């Protein structure tokens, strides 16, 4: 007897275009190139995604953690998803029937769903899959962060209370220190977290601009201690990655803000790139350009806390093209040498050889190795995308020369929430 032909219901992985801040983390993390994007949306290819979950945990907003049960033959095509302004509603008749497919959840080490709503995402794999290069868990002593308190539909309004340039006026690189005040509205943050800024206006085709993400540059107790405010470090984008003149929508909006202007803010975001709070933890911070923002936040928190008994070391490697392009150059140099071990690297100083953060790290190999040996050392890397490979490479070299097995150490640091990478 022939029964009815079984209808295959797919649990289709989708990205919520309303929440997504287009940070590219998912596309970069996906080991099988199932995620793509255009200037409008980030989307998942139904015929490629195997539900490995590698992308779920690194997503700062949880936009990645969306699923719809659909007939496999009627799965949403990439071209459709690219046009969406919001996710389609779940067809009640299919709800709960979907499966991800053969190479299903957990195949590559499932991570926990960011919002807890993931498809059969199984148990979280502490430390994340081998496909993710940094930790997907916070340090054990990190404070508990609040995330996603405000979204694009219900943003919080912050008032600009400061906006000034922190790079030398003679340089092309226009980086601003912008202070936003939240008044009486709750916006609790931790060092290492970021926020979303919703720029006003619309794109050429009339869609509302999507939010852009910015790291918080001030400590949890405020840019001004005891105030409900925070600082950002924003670079005005005037050229695209190919060097063509372009007016970056959000960075120009932010850099042009005046005191008293009101800004729509989403977030906070981020639950792993957080600092340890135990007193004897060491911070090894490596950054370029605006990647200084989270390092400034952590350093300033430690500076304020120092009086209260924090004893761990702070070692900073900070790269820029020239001294004039290094944000916060003056204040950084004013920090006491016995508080922070600062190493600067400039790649375009006229008359001097190019020097990158990796070169500075190599020069200090013995001290970096001493930190690598220490089980209370936490590494933070933030800045230009291109720096990540070089930094991991030099860490491997330094570890190897010191007789440490980098592969083992790397895995352990990831698992213990001690290696944090955020490049963009
Ligand atoms: P868009 O209008 O989005 O882009 C205009 C054009 O410029 C596009 O072609 C785009 O590809 C290109 N472009 C975008 N950014 C750059 C760039 N940096 N260099 C060259 N070309 C570019 N930015 C900060 O200034 N400070 C931060 O602390 C910060 N933190 C971030 C943290 C995270 C986790 C991420 C993912 C990004 C962060 N960014 C930060 C980058 C920020 O989110 C925006 O991407 C950036 O400000 C450009 O936005 P825009 O609207 O001005 O440019």
Coordinates of C-alpha atoms and ligand atoms in Angstrom, one line a residue:
X1 CA 0.0 0.0 0.0
X2 CA 1.3 3.4 -0.9
X3 CA 1.1 5.9 1.9
X4 CA 1.1 9.7 1.4
X5 CA 4.5 11.0 0.1
X6 CA 6.3 12.5 3.2
X7 CA 6.6 16.2 3.0
X8 CA 9.9 17.5 4.2
X9 CA 9.7 20.4 6.6
X10 CA 12.9 22.4 6.9
X11 CA 13.8 24.4 9.9
X12 CA 15.2 27.3 7.8
X13 CA 17.8 29.5 9.3
X14 CA 17.1 33.2 8.8
X15 CA 18.6 36.6 9.9
X16 CA 16.2 39.2 11.3
X17 CA 16.8 42.3 9.1
X18 CA 15.3 44.5 11.7
X19 CA 17.8 43.6 14.4
X20 CA 20.9 42.9 12.3
X21 CA 23.5 45.6 12.5
X22 CA 25.4 44.3 9.4
X23 CA 28.6 43.8 11.3
X24 CA 29.7 40.9 9.1
X25 CA 30.6 38.6 12.0
X26 CA 28.2 35.8 10.9
X27 CA 29.5 35.8 7.3
X28 CA 33.0 35.7 8.5
X29 CA 32.4 33.0 11.0
X30 CA 30.4 30.6 8.8
X31 CA 32.7 27.8 7.9
X32 CA 30.8 26.8 4.7
X33 CA 30.0 30.2 3.2
X34 CA 26.2 29.8 3.8
X35 CA 25.9 33.5 4.6
X36 CA 26.0 36.3 2.1
X37 CA 24.9 39.9 1.9
X38 CA 24.2 42.9 -0.3
X39 CA 24.0 46.5 0.6
X40 CA 20.6 45.8 2.1
X41 CA 20.6 42.6 4.1
X42 CA 22.6 39.6 5.5
X43 CA 21.0 36.3 4.5
X44 CA 21.4 32.6 4.8
X45 CA 21.4 30.1 1.9
X46 CA 19.0 27.4 2.8
X47 CA 20.6 24.9 0.5
X48 CA 24.0 25.4 2.1
X49 CA 23.4 26.0 5.8
X50 CA 23.9 22.8 7.8
X51 CA 22.9 24.3 11.1
X52 CA 26.3 24.0 12.6
X53 CA 25.6 27.0 14.9
X54 CA 29.1 28.4 14.6
X55 CA 27.6 31.8 13.8
X56 CA 25.1 32.0 16.6
X57 CA 27.1 32.9 19.6
X58 CA 29.4 35.5 18.0
X59 CA 26.4 37.5 16.7
X60 CA 26.2 40.6 19.0
X61 CA 22.5 41.2 18.6
X62 CA 20.9 37.8 18.3
X63 CA 19.6 38.7 14.8
X64 CA 21.2 35.5 13.5
X65 CA 19.2 33.2 15.8
X66 CA 15.9 33.0 13.8
X67 CA 14.2 30.0 12.3
X68 CA 11.1 29.3 10.3
X69 CA 9.6 25.8 9.7
X70 CA 8.9 25.8 5.9
X71 CA 8.3 23.2 3.2
X72 CA 11.8 22.4 2.0
X73 CA 10.6 22.9 -1.6
X74 CA 9.4 26.3 -0.6
X75 CA 12.3 27.6 1.4
X76 CA 12.9 31.3 1.2
X77 CA 15.3 32.1 -1.6
X78 CA 18.3 34.3 -1.1
X79 CA 17.0 36.8 -3.6
X80 CA 13.7 37.2 -1.6
X81 CA 15.6 37.5 1.7
X82 CA 17.7 40.3 0.4
X83 CA 14.6 42.4 -0.2
X84 CA 13.0 41.8 3.3
X85 CA 12.5 44.6 5.8
X86 CA 11.2 42.1 8.4
X87 CA 11.0 38.4 8.8
X88 CA 8.0 36.5 7.5
X89 CA 5.5 35.1 10.1
X90 CA 5.7 31.4 10.9
X91 CA 3.0 29.3 9.1
X92 CA 1.2 27.8 12.1
X93 CA 0.4 24.6 10.2
X94 CA 4.2 23.8 9.9
X95 CA 5.3 25.2 13.2
X96 CA 7.4 22.8 15.3
X97 CA 7.8 20.2 12.4
X98 CA 11.0 21.3 10.9
X99 CA 14.4 19.7 11.0
X100 CA 17.6 21.3 10.0
X101 CA 18.8 18.4 7.8
X102 CA 21.4 15.8 7.7
X103 CA 24.6 17.6 8.6
X104 CA 22.6 19.0 11.4
X105 CA 23.0 20.9 14.7
X106 CA 26.1 20.2 16.6
X107 CA 27.9 18.8 13.7
X108 CA 30.6 21.4 14.0
X109 CA 30.2 22.0 17.7
X110 CA 27.0 23.8 18.3
X111 CA 27.2 27.0 20.4
X112 CA 24.4 28.3 22.5
X113 CA 21.6 30.3 20.8
X114 CA 22.1 33.9 21.5
X115 CA 18.5 34.4 22.4
X116 CA 17.9 30.9 23.6
X117 CA 15.5 30.2 20.7
X118 CA 17.8 28.4 18.4
X119 CA 16.8 25.2 16.6
X120 CA 17.9 22.1 18.4
X121 CA 21.1 23.8 19.1
X122 CA 22.0 21.2 21.7
X123 CA 24.3 22.0 24.6
X124 CA 26.6 24.9 24.4
X125 CA 30.2 23.9 23.6
X126 CA 32.1 26.0 26.1
X127 CA 34.9 27.7 24.2
X128 CA 33.1 27.5 20.9
X129 CA 33.8 25.5 17.8
X130 CA 37.3 25.2 16.4
X131 CA 36.0 27.4 13.6
X132 CA 35.9 30.4 15.8
X133 CA 39.3 31.9 16.5
X134 CA 38.5 33.8 19.7
X135 CA 36.6 33.0 22.9
X136 CA 32.8 32.8 22.7
X137 CA 32.6 32.9 26.5
X138 CA 33.5 35.8 28.8
X139 CA 36.2 35.7 31.5
X140 CA 35.0 33.8 34.6
X141 CA 35.1 36.9 36.7
X142 CA 33.4 39.2 34.2
X143 CA 30.4 41.1 35.5
X144 CA 27.1 40.1 33.9
X145 CA 26.3 42.3 31.0
X146 CA 22.9 43.6 30.0
X147 CA 22.3 43.2 26.2
X148 CA 19.6 44.3 23.7
X149 CA 17.7 46.5 26.1
X150 CA 16.8 48.8 23.2
X151 CA 16.2 47.9 19.5
X152 CA 15.5 49.9 16.3
X153 CA 11.8 49.9 17.0
X154 CA 12.2 51.1 20.5
X155 CA 15.6 52.9 20.7
X156 CA 16.7 55.0 23.6
X157 CA 17.5 58.7 23.1
X158 CA 20.9 60.0 24.2
X159 CA 22.0 63.6 24.3
X160 CA 25.4 64.6 23.0
X161 CA 27.3 66.3 25.8
X162 CA 30.7 66.3 24.1
X163 CA 32.3 65.9 20.7
X164 CA 35.9 66.6 19.9
X165 CA 38.7 65.4 17.7
X166 CA 41.3 63.2 19.2
X167 CA 43.7 63.0 16.2
X168 CA 46.1 65.7 15.2
X169 CA 44.4 68.4 13.2
X170 CA 47.2 68.1 10.6
X171 CA 46.3 64.5 9.7
X172 CA 43.8 63.1 7.3
X173 CA 42.4 60.8 10.0
X174 CA 39.5 62.5 11.7
X175 CA 38.7 60.5 14.8
X176 CA 36.2 61.9 17.4
X177 CA 35.6 61.4 21.0
X178 CA 31.8 61.6 21.5
X179 CA 30.1 61.6 24.8
X180 CA 26.4 60.5 25.0
X181 CA 24.3 61.1 28.1
X182 CA 21.3 58.9 28.9
X183 CA 19.9 61.0 31.7
X184 CA 17.5 59.0 33.8
X185 CA 17.0 56.2 31.3
X186 CA 18.7 52.9 32.1
X187 CA 21.6 52.1 29.9
X188 CA 24.0 49.9 32.0
X189 CA 27.2 49.0 30.1
X190 CA 30.4 47.2 30.7
X191 CA 33.9 47.8 29.2
X192 CA 34.2 45.8 25.9
X193 CA 30.5 46.2 25.0
X194 CA 29.2 48.2 22.0
X195 CA 26.1 50.1 21.1
X196 CA 24.1 50.6 17.9
X197 CA 23.6 54.1 16.5
X198 CA 20.6 54.6 14.1
X199 CA 21.5 57.4 11.7
X200 CA 18.6 59.5 10.6
X201 CA 17.3 59.6 7.0
X202 CA 17.0 56.9 4.4
X203 CA 19.0 55.2 1.7
X204 CA 18.7 56.2 -2.0
X205 CA 15.8 53.6 -2.4
X206 CA 13.9 55.0 0.6
X207 CA 14.7 52.5 3.3
X208 CA 15.6 53.6 6.8
X209 CA 19.3 53.4 7.4
X210 CA 20.4 50.4 9.4
X211 CA 22.2 50.9 12.7
X212 CA 26.0 50.9 12.9
X213 CA 27.9 49.4 15.8
X214 CA 30.4 51.3 17.9
X215 CA 32.6 50.1 20.8
X216 CA 32.2 51.9 24.1
X217 CA 35.3 53.8 25.1
X218 CA 34.4 54.6 28.7
X219 CA 34.1 52.4 31.9
X220 CA 30.9 51.1 33.4
X221 CA 30.6 54.0 35.8
X222 CA 30.5 56.6 33.1
X223 CA 32.9 58.7 31.0
X224 CA 32.4 61.1 33.9
X225 CA 32.4 58.9 37.0
X226 CA 29.0 58.6 38.5
X227 CA 27.1 59.9 35.5
X228 CA 24.9 57.9 33.2
X229 CA 27.0 58.6 30.1
X230 CA 29.4 56.8 27.8
X231 CA 32.0 57.7 25.2
X232 CA 32.6 56.5 21.7
X233 CA 35.7 56.8 19.5
X234 CA 34.5 57.3 15.9
X235 CA 36.5 57.6 12.7
X236 CA 35.0 59.7 10.0
X237 CA 34.8 57.5 6.9
X238 CA 35.7 59.6 3.8
X239 CA 37.1 56.8 1.6
X240 CA 35.9 53.3 1.1
X241 CA 38.1 50.3 1.4
X242 CA 39.3 50.7 -2.2
X243 CA 40.3 54.3 -1.5
X244 CA 37.4 55.9 -3.5
X245 CA 35.9 59.1 -2.0
X246 CA 32.7 58.2 -0.1
X247 CA 30.7 59.8 2.8
X248 CA 30.2 57.2 5.4
X249 CA 26.6 57.6 6.6
X250 CA 26.8 57.1 10.3
X251 CA 30.4 58.1 11.0
X252 CA 29.9 61.5 9.4
X253 CA 26.6 61.9 11.2
X254 CA 28.3 61.2 14.5
X255 CA 31.4 63.3 13.9
X256 CA 29.2 66.3 12.9
X257 CA 27.0 66.1 16.0
X258 CA 26.8 69.2 18.2
X259 CA 26.3 69.4 22.0
X260 CA 22.6 69.0 22.8
X261 CA 21.8 66.9 19.7
X262 CA 19.7 63.8 20.3
X263 CA 20.8 60.4 19.0
X264 CA 18.8 57.1 18.7
X265 CA 20.7 54.3 20.3
X266 CA 20.3 50.5 20.4
X267 CA 21.9 47.9 22.6
X268 CA 24.0 47.4 24.5
X269 CA 25.6 44.5 22.6
X270 CA 28.2 42.0 23.5
X271 CA 28.5 39.4 26.2
X272 CA 31.9 37.9 25.7
X273 CA 34.5 40.6 24.9
X274 CA 34.4 41.6 28.6
X275 CA 37.2 42.3 31.1
X276 CA 38.0 40.0 34.1
X277 CA 37.3 41.5 37.5
X278 CA 39.7 39.5 39.7
X279 CA 42.4 41.7 41.0
X280 CA 45.4 39.8 39.8
X281 CA 44.3 39.3 36.2
X282 CA 46.6 40.7 33.5
X283 CA 45.4 42.4 30.4
X284 CA 47.3 42.1 27.1
X285 CA 45.7 44.6 24.8
X286 CA 46.5 44.9 21.1
X287 CA 44.7 47.5 18.9
X288 CA 44.9 49.8 16.0
X289 CA 43.0 53.0 15.3
X290 CA 39.5 53.1 16.8
X291 CA 40.1 49.6 18.2
X292 CA 41.5 51.7 21.0
X293 CA 38.0 52.3 22.3
X294 CA 37.5 49.1 24.4
X295 CA 41.1 49.3 25.6
X296 CA 40.5 52.8 26.8
X297 CA 37.4 51.6 28.6
X298 CA 39.2 48.7 30.3
X299 CA 42.3 50.8 31.1
X300 CA 40.3 53.6 32.6
X301 CA 38.3 51.1 34.7
X302 CA 41.5 49.6 36.0
X303 CA 42.9 53.1 36.7
X304 CA 39.9 54.0 38.7
X305 CA 39.9 50.6 40.5
X306 CA 43.6 50.6 41.1
X307 CA 43.2 52.4 44.3
X308 CA 40.8 49.6 45.3
X309 CA 43.4 46.9 45.0
X310 CA 43.7 45.7 41.3
X311 CA 47.2 44.3 41.0
X312 CA 47.3 42.7 37.6
X313 CA 49.5 44.0 34.8
X314 CA 48.3 46.0 31.8
X315 CA 50.4 45.7 28.6
X316 CA 49.2 47.7 25.5
X317 CA 50.3 47.4 21.9
X318 CA 48.8 50.2 19.9
X319 CA 49.3 50.8 16.2
X320 CA 48.5 53.7 13.9
X321 CA 49.9 55.1 10.6
X322 CA 51.5 58.1 12.4
X323 CA 51.7 59.5 15.9
X324 CA 49.2 62.2 14.8
X325 CA 46.7 59.6 13.8
X326 CA 46.8 57.8 17.1
X327 CA 43.7 58.7 19.0
X328 CA 44.2 59.8 22.6
X329 CA 48.0 60.0 22.1
X330 CA 48.6 62.7 24.7
X331 CA 46.4 61.2 27.6
X332 CA 47.9 57.8 26.9
X333 CA 51.4 58.9 27.4
X334 CA 50.4 60.6 30.7
X335 CA 49.5 57.3 32.3
X336 CA 52.1 56.2 34.8
X337 CA 54.6 53.6 33.5
X338 CA 54.1 51.4 36.5
X339 CA 50.4 51.3 35.7
X340 CA 50.5 50.4 32.0
X341 CA 53.3 49.1 29.7
X342 CA 52.5 51.0 26.5
X343 CA 54.1 50.1 23.2
X344 CA 53.3 52.2 20.1
X345 CA 53.9 51.2 16.5
X346 CA 53.7 53.6 13.5
X347 CA 53.5 52.3 10.0
X348 CA 53.8 55.5 8.0
X349 CA 56.2 57.8 9.8
X350 CA 58.2 59.6 7.2
X351 CA 61.8 58.6 7.2
X352 CA 61.3 55.6 9.5
X353 CA 60.7 51.9 8.6
X354 CA 57.2 50.6 8.7
X355 CA 56.4 49.2 12.1
X356 CA 53.2 47.3 13.0
X357 CA 51.9 46.1 16.3
X358 CA 53.3 42.6 15.5
X359 CA 56.8 44.2 15.2
X360 CA 56.4 45.8 18.6
X361 CA 55.2 42.6 20.1
X362 CA 58.2 40.7 18.7
X363 CA 60.5 43.3 20.2
X364 CA 58.9 42.6 23.6
X365 CA 58.7 38.8 23.1
X366 CA 60.1 37.9 26.5
X367 CA 57.5 40.0 28.3
X368 CA 54.7 38.8 26.1
X369 CA 55.8 35.2 26.7
X370 CA 55.8 35.8 30.4
X371 CA 52.2 36.9 30.2
X372 CA 51.2 34.0 27.9
X373 CA 52.5 31.6 30.6
X374 CA 50.3 33.2 33.2
X375 CA 46.9 31.6 33.7
X376 CA 45.4 34.9 34.7
X377 CA 46.3 36.7 31.4
X378 CA 43.5 37.8 29.1
X379 CA 44.1 38.9 25.5
X380 CA 42.1 41.5 23.7
X381 CA 42.6 42.4 20.0
X382 CA 40.5 45.1 18.4
X383 CA 40.8 47.2 15.3
X384 CA 41.4 46.7 11.6
X385 CA 40.3 43.4 10.2
X386 CA 43.8 42.9 8.6
X387 CA 45.6 42.8 12.0
X388 CA 44.0 39.6 13.2
X389 CA 46.1 37.1 11.2
X390 CA 49.3 39.0 12.0
X391 CA 48.6 39.1 15.7
X392 CA 47.7 35.4 16.0
X393 CA 50.8 34.6 14.0
X394 CA 53.2 36.6 16.2
X395 CA 51.5 35.1 19.3
X396 CA 52.2 31.7 17.9
X397 CA 55.9 32.6 17.2
X398 CA 56.4 34.1 20.6
X399 CA 54.8 31.1 22.3
X400 CA 56.8 28.7 20.2
X401 CA 60.1 30.4 21.0
X402 CA 59.2 30.3 24.7
X403 CA 58.7 26.5 24.5
X404 CA 54.9 26.8 24.7
X405 CA 52.6 24.7 22.5
X406 CA 50.5 27.4 20.9
X407 CA 47.8 25.1 19.6
X408 CA 47.1 23.8 23.1
X409 CA 47.5 27.3 24.7
X410 CA 45.2 28.9 22.1
X411 CA 42.5 26.3 22.6
X412 CA 42.8 26.7 26.4
X413 CA 42.7 30.5 26.3
X414 CA 39.6 30.3 24.0
X415 CA 37.9 27.8 26.3
X416 CA 38.7 29.9 29.4
X417 CA 37.4 33.2 27.9
X418 CA 40.9 34.6 27.7
X419 CA 41.3 35.4 24.0
X420 CA 39.0 38.0 22.6
X421 CA 39.1 39.2 19.0
X422 CA 37.0 42.1 17.6
X423 CA 38.0 43.4 14.2
X424 CA 36.0 45.2 11.6
Ligands
LIG1 P1 29.0 53.3 5.5 O1 28.0 54.4 4.9 O2 28.4 52.1 6.1 O3 30.0 52.9 4.4 C1 30.4 53.7 3.3 C2 31.4 53.0 2.5 O4 32.7 53.0 3.2 C3 31.1 51.6 2.2 O5 31.6 51.3 0.9 C4 31.9 50.8 3.2 O6 32.3 49.6 2.7 C5 33.1 51.7 3.4 N1 33.6 51.7 4.8 C6 33.0 51.5 5.9 N2 33.8 51.6 7.0 C7 35.0 51.8 6.5 C8 36.3 52.0 7.1 N3 36.5 52.0 8.4 N4 37.3 52.3 6.3 C9 37.2 52.4 4.9 N5 36.0 52.2 4.3 C10 34.9 51.9 5.1 N6 33.9 52.3 13.9 C11 34.4 53.4 14.6 O7 34.7 54.4 14.1 N7 34.6 53.2 16.0 C12 34.3 52.1 16.7 O8 34.5 52.0 17.9 C13 33.7 51.0 15.9 N8 33.5 49.8 16.5 C14 33.0 48.8 15.8 C15 32.7 47.6 16.5 C16 32.2 46.5 15.7 C17 32.0 45.2 16.4 C18 32.0 46.7 14.3 C19 31.5 45.5 13.5 C20 32.2 47.9 13.7 C21 32.7 49.0 14.4 N9 32.9 50.2 13.8 C22 33.5 51.2 14.5 C23 32.6 50.4 12.4 C24 31.3 51.1 12.3 O9 30.2 50.2 12.7 C25 30.9 51.6 10.9 O10 31.0 50.5 10.0 C26 31.8 52.7 10.4 O11 31.6 53.8 11.2 C27 31.4 53.1 8.9 O12 30.0 53.4 8.9 P2 29.5 54.5 8.0 O13 28.0 54.5 8.1 O14 30.1 55.8 8.2 O15 29.9 54.1 6.5

